[in-house]
mmCIF file of C-alpha atoms and ligand atoms in Angstrom:
data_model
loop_
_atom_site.group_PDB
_atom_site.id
_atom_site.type_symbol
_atom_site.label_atom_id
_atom_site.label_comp_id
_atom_site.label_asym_id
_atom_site.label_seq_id
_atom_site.Cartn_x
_atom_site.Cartn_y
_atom_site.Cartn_z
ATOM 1 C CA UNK A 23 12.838 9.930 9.480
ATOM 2 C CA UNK A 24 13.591 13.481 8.014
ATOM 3 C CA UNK A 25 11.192 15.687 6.575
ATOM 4 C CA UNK A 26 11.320 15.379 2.637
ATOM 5 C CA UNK A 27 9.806 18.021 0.400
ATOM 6 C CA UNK A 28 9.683 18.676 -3.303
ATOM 7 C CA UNK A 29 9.622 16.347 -6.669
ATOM 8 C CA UNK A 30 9.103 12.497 -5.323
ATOM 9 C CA UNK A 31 9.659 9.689 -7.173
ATOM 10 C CA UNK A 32 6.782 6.406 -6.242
ATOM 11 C CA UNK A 33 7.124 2.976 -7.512
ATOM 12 C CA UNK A 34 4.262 1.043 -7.181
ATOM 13 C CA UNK A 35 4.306 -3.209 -6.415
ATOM 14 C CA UNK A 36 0.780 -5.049 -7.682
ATOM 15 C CA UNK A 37 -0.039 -8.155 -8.078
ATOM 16 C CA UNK A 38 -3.471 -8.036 -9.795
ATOM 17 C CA UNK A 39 -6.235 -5.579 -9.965
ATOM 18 C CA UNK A 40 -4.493 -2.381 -8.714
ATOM 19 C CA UNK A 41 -7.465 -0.353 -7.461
ATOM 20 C CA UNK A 42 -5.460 1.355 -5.153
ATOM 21 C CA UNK A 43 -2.545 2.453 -7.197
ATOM 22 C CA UNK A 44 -5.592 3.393 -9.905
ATOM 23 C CA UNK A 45 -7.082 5.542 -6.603
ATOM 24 C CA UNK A 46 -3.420 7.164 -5.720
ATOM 25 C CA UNK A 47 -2.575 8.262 -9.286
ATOM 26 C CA UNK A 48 -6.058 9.425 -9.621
ATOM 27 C CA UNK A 49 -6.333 11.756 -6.653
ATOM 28 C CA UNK A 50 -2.351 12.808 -7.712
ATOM 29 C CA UNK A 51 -3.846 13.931 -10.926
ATOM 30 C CA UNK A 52 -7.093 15.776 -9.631
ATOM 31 C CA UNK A 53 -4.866 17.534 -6.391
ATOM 32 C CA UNK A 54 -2.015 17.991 -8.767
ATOM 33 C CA UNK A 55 0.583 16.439 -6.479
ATOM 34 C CA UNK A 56 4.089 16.964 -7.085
ATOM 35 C CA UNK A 57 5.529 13.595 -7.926
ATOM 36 C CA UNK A 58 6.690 11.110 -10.453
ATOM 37 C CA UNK A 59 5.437 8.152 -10.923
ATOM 38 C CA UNK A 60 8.170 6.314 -12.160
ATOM 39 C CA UNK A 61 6.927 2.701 -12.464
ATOM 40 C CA UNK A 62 4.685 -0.019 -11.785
ATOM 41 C CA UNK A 63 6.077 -3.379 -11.064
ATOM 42 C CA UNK A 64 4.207 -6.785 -11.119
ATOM 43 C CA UNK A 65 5.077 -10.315 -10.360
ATOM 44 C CA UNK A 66 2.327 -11.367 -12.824
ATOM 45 C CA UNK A 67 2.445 -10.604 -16.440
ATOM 46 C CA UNK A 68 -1.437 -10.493 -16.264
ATOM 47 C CA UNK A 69 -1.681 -8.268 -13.477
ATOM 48 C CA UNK A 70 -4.626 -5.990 -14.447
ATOM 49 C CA UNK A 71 -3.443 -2.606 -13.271
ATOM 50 C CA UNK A 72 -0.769 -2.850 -15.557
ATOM 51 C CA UNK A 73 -3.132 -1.419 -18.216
ATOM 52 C CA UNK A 74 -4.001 1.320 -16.357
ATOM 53 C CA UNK A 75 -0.176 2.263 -15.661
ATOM 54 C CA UNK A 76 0.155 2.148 -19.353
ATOM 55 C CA UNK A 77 -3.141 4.346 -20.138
ATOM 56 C CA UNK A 78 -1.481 6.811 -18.127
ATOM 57 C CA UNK A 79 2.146 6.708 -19.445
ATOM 58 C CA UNK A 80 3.394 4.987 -16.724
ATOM 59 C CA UNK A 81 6.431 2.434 -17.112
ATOM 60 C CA UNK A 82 5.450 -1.505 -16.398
ATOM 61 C CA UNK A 83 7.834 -4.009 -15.438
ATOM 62 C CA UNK A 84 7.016 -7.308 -14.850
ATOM 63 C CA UNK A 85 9.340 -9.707 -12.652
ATOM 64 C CA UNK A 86 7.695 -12.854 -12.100
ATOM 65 C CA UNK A 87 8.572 -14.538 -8.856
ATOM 66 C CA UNK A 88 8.282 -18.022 -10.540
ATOM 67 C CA UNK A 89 11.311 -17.039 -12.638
ATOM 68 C CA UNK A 90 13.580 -16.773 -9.794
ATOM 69 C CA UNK A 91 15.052 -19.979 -7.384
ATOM 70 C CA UNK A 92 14.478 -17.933 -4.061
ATOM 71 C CA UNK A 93 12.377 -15.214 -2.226
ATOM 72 C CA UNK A 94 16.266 -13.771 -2.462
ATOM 73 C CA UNK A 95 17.086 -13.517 -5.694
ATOM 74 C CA UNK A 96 13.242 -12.231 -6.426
ATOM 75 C CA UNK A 97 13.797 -9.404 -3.976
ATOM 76 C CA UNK A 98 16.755 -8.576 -4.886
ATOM 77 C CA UNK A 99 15.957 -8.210 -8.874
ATOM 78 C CA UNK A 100 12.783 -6.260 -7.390
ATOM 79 C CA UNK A 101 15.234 -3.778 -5.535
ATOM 80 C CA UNK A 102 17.478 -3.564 -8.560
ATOM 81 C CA UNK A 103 14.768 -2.294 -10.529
ATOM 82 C CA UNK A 104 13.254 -0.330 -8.038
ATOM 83 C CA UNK A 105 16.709 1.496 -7.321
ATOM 84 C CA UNK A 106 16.738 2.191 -11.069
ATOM 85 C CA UNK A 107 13.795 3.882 -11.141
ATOM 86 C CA UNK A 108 14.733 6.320 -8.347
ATOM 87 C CA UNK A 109 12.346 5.463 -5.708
ATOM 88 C CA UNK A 110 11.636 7.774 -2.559
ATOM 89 C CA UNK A 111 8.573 5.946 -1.860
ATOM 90 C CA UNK A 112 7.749 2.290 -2.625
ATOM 91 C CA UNK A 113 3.781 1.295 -2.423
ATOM 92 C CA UNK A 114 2.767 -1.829 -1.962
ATOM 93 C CA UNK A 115 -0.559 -1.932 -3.426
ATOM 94 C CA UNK A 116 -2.186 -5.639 -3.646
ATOM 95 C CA UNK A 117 1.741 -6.833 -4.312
ATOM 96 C CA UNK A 118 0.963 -10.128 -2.619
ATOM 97 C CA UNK A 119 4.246 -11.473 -1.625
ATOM 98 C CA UNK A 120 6.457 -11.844 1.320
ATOM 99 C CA UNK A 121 9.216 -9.581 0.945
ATOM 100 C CA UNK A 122 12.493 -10.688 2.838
ATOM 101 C CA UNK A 123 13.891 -8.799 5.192
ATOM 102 C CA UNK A 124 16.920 -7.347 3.316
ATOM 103 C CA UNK A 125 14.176 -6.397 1.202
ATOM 104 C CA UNK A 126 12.312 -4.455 3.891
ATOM 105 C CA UNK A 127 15.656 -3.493 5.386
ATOM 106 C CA UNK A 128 16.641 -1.814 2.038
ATOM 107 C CA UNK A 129 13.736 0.770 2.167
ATOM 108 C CA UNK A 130 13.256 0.815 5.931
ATOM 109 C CA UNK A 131 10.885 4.450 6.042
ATOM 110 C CA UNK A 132 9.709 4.350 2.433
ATOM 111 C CA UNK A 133 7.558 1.263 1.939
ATOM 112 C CA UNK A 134 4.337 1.424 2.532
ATOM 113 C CA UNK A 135 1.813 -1.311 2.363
ATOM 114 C CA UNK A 136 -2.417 -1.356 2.711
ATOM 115 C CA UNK A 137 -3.762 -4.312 4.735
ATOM 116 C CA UNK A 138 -7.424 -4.928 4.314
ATOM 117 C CA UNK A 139 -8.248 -5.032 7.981
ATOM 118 C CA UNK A 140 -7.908 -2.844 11.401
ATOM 119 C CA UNK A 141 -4.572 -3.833 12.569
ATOM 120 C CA UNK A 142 -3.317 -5.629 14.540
ATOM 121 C CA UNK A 143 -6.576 -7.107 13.781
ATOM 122 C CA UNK A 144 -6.801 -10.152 10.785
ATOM 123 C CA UNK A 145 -2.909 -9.877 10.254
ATOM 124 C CA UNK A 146 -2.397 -12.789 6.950
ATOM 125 C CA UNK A 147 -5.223 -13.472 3.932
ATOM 126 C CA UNK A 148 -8.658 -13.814 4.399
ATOM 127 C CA UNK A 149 -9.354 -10.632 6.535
ATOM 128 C CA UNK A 150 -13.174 -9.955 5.419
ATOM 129 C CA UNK A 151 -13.847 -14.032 6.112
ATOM 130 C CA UNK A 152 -12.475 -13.998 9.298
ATOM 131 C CA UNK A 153 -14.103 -10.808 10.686
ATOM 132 C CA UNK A 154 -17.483 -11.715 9.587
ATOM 133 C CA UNK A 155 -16.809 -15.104 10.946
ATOM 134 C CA UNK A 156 -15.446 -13.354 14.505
ATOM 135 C CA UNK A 157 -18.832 -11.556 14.202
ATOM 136 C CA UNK A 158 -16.889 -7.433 15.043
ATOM 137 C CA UNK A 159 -19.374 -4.716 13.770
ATOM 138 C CA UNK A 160 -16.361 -2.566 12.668
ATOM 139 C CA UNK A 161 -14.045 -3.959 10.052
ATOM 140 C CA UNK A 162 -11.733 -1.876 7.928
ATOM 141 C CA UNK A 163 -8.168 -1.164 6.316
ATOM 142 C CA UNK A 164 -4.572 0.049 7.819
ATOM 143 C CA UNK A 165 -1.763 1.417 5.839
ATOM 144 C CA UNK A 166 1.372 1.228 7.714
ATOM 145 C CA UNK A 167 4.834 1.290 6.696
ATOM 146 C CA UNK A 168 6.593 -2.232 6.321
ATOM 147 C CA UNK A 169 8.280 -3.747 8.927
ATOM 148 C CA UNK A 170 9.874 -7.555 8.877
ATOM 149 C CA UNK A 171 6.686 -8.584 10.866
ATOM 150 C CA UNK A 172 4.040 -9.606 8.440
ATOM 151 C CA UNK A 173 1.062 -7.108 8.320
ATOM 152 C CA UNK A 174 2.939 -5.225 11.427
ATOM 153 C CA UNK A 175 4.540 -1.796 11.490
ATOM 154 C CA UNK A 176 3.971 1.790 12.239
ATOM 155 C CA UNK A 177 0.056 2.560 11.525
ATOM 156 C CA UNK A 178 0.028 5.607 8.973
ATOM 157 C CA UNK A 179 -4.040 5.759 9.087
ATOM 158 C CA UNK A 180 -6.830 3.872 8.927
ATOM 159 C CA UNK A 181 -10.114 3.659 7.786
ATOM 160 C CA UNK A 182 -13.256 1.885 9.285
ATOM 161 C CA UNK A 183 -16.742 0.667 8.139
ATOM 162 C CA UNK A 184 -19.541 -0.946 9.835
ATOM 163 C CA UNK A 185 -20.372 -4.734 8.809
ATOM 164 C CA UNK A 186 -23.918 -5.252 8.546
ATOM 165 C CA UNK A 187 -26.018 -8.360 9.825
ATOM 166 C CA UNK A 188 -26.762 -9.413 6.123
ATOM 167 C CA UNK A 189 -23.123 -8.812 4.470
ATOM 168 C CA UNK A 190 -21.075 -11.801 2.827
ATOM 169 C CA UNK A 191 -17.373 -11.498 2.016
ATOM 170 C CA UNK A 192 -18.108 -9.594 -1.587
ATOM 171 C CA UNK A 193 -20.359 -6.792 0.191
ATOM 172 C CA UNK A 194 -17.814 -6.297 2.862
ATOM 173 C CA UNK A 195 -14.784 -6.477 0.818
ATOM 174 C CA UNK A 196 -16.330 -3.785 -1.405
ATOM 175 C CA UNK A 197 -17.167 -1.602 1.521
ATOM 176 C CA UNK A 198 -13.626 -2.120 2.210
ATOM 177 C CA UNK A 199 -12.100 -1.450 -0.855
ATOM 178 C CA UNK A 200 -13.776 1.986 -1.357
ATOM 179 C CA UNK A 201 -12.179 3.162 1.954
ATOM 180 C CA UNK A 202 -9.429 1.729 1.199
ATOM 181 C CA UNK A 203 -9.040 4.044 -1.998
ATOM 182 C CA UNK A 204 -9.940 7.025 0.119
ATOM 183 C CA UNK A 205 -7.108 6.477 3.013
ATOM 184 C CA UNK A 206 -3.949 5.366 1.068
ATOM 185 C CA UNK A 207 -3.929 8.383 -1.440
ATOM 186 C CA UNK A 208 -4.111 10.488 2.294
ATOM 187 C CA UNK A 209 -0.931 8.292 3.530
ATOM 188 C CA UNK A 210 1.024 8.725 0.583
ATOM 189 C CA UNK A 211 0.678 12.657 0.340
ATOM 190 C CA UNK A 212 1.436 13.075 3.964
ATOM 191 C CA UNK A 213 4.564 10.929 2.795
ATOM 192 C CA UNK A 214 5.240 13.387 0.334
ATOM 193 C CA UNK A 215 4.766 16.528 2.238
ATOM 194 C CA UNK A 216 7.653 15.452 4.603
ATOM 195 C CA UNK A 217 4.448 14.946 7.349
ATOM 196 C CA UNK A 218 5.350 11.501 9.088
ATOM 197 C CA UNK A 219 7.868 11.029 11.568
ATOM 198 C CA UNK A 220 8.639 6.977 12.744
ATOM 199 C CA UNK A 221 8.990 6.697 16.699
ATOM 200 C CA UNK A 222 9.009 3.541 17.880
ATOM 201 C CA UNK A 223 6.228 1.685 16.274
ATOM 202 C CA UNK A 224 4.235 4.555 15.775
ATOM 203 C CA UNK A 225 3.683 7.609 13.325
ATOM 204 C CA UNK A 226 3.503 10.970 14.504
ATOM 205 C CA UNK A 227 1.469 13.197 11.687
ATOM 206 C CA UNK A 228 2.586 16.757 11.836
ATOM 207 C CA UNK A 229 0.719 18.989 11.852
ATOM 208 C CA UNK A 230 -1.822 16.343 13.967
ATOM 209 C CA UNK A 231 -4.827 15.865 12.230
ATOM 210 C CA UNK A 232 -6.830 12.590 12.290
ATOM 211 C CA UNK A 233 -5.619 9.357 11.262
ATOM 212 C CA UNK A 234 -8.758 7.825 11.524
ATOM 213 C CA UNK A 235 -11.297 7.792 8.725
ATOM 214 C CA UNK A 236 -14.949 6.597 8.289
ATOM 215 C CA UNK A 237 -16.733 5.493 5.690
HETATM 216 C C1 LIG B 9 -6.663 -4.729 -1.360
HETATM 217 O O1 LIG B 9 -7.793 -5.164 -0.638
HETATM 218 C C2 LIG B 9 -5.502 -4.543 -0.446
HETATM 219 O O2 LIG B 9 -5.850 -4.100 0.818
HETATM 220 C C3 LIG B 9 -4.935 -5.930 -0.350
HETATM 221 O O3 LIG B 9 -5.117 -6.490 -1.633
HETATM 222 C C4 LIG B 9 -6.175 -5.812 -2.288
HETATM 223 C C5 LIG B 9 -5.605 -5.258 -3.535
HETATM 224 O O4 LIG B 9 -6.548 -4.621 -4.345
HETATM 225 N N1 LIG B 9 -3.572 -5.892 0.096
HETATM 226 P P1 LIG B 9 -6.072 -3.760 -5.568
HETATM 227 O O5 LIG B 9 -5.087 -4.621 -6.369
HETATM 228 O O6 LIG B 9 -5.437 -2.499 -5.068
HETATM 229 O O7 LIG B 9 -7.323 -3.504 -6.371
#
């Protein structure tokens, strides 16, 4: 991957809530970030964050995977639209689909995703269920960029926080989440300063500075 500075354009994929993209445009707004946030795209014309895009000016487009016969004609009205809007950097925030791999293929380097668990760890749904049932004291969240493996890919950063003896999915989930909206606005500037170079499967942040985060 090549350095890349300057005016970037993100499009953002939800499926529901959209904390996260609420936590990137946020921390875009208070750092005053160079970019353009050129659209949010749902597969749910209730997704939730799709109020919050529009509070802040940003375009909504809904394409609802139900409307379409395949994964492949879903994926490839979501790259037609994504194209459109100009897109250096696709998030995936919460966009809870599997994308196909001309899909992934078609932004290979500038589609990121945020997994709610410390990959390779809990790969799949369920993550804060499965780690309280496998009893770890450290849970967490990874943003990577997408590969076709599911949940696999080059670790950008990730964040950690302890699970306590007395916690049930909701109290770990929302330990998660708030790290969560700490390390993807991190990932997706050093995207945008032209700081993450692909080799192999792994990112090398330059400058180095940690890609580790606590809660
Ligand atoms: C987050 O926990 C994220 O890690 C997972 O889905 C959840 C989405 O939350 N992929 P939100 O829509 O960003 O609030």
């Amino acid at each position: 991957m090549n350095y890349i500075v300057g005016m970037l354009t993100i499009v953002t994929l939800i499926s529901d809530r959209g904390s996260n993209f609420e936590a990137i445009v946020k921390t875009a707004q208070n750092e005053q970030w160079p970019v353009r946030f050129a659209g949010v795209i749902a597969n749910h014309l209730t997704a939730k964050g799709l109020d919050f895009a529009r509070s802040q000016g940003i375009p909504t487009y809904v394409i609802e995977h139900l409307g379409h016969p395949t994964r492949e004609s879903f994926d490839a009205a979501l790259i037609e639209q994504i194209d459109a809007l100009g897109a250096d950097l696709v998030v995936l925030a919460g966009f809870m689909r599997i994308l196909t791999p001309g899909f992934i293929r078609h932004f290979a380097g500038r589609l990121i995703n945020i997994h709610p668990a410390l990959l390779p760890a809990f790969p799949g749904l369920h993550t804060h269920k499965r780690a309280l049932e496998a009893g770890v004291t450290e849970h967490g969240a990874t943003v990577h960029f997408v590969t076709e493996g599911v949940d696999e890919g080059p670790i950008i950063c990730q964040g950690t926080v302890p699970v306590h003896k007395d916690d049930d999915v909701e109290a770990l989930a929302a330990r998660v989440l708030a790290i969560e909206h700490q390390i993807y606005p991190r990932a997706v500037k050093w995207f945008l300063d032209g700081r993450l170079r692909i080799e192999g499967n792994q990112v090398k942040l330059q400058p180095p500075e940690s890609q580790l985060f606590k809660l």
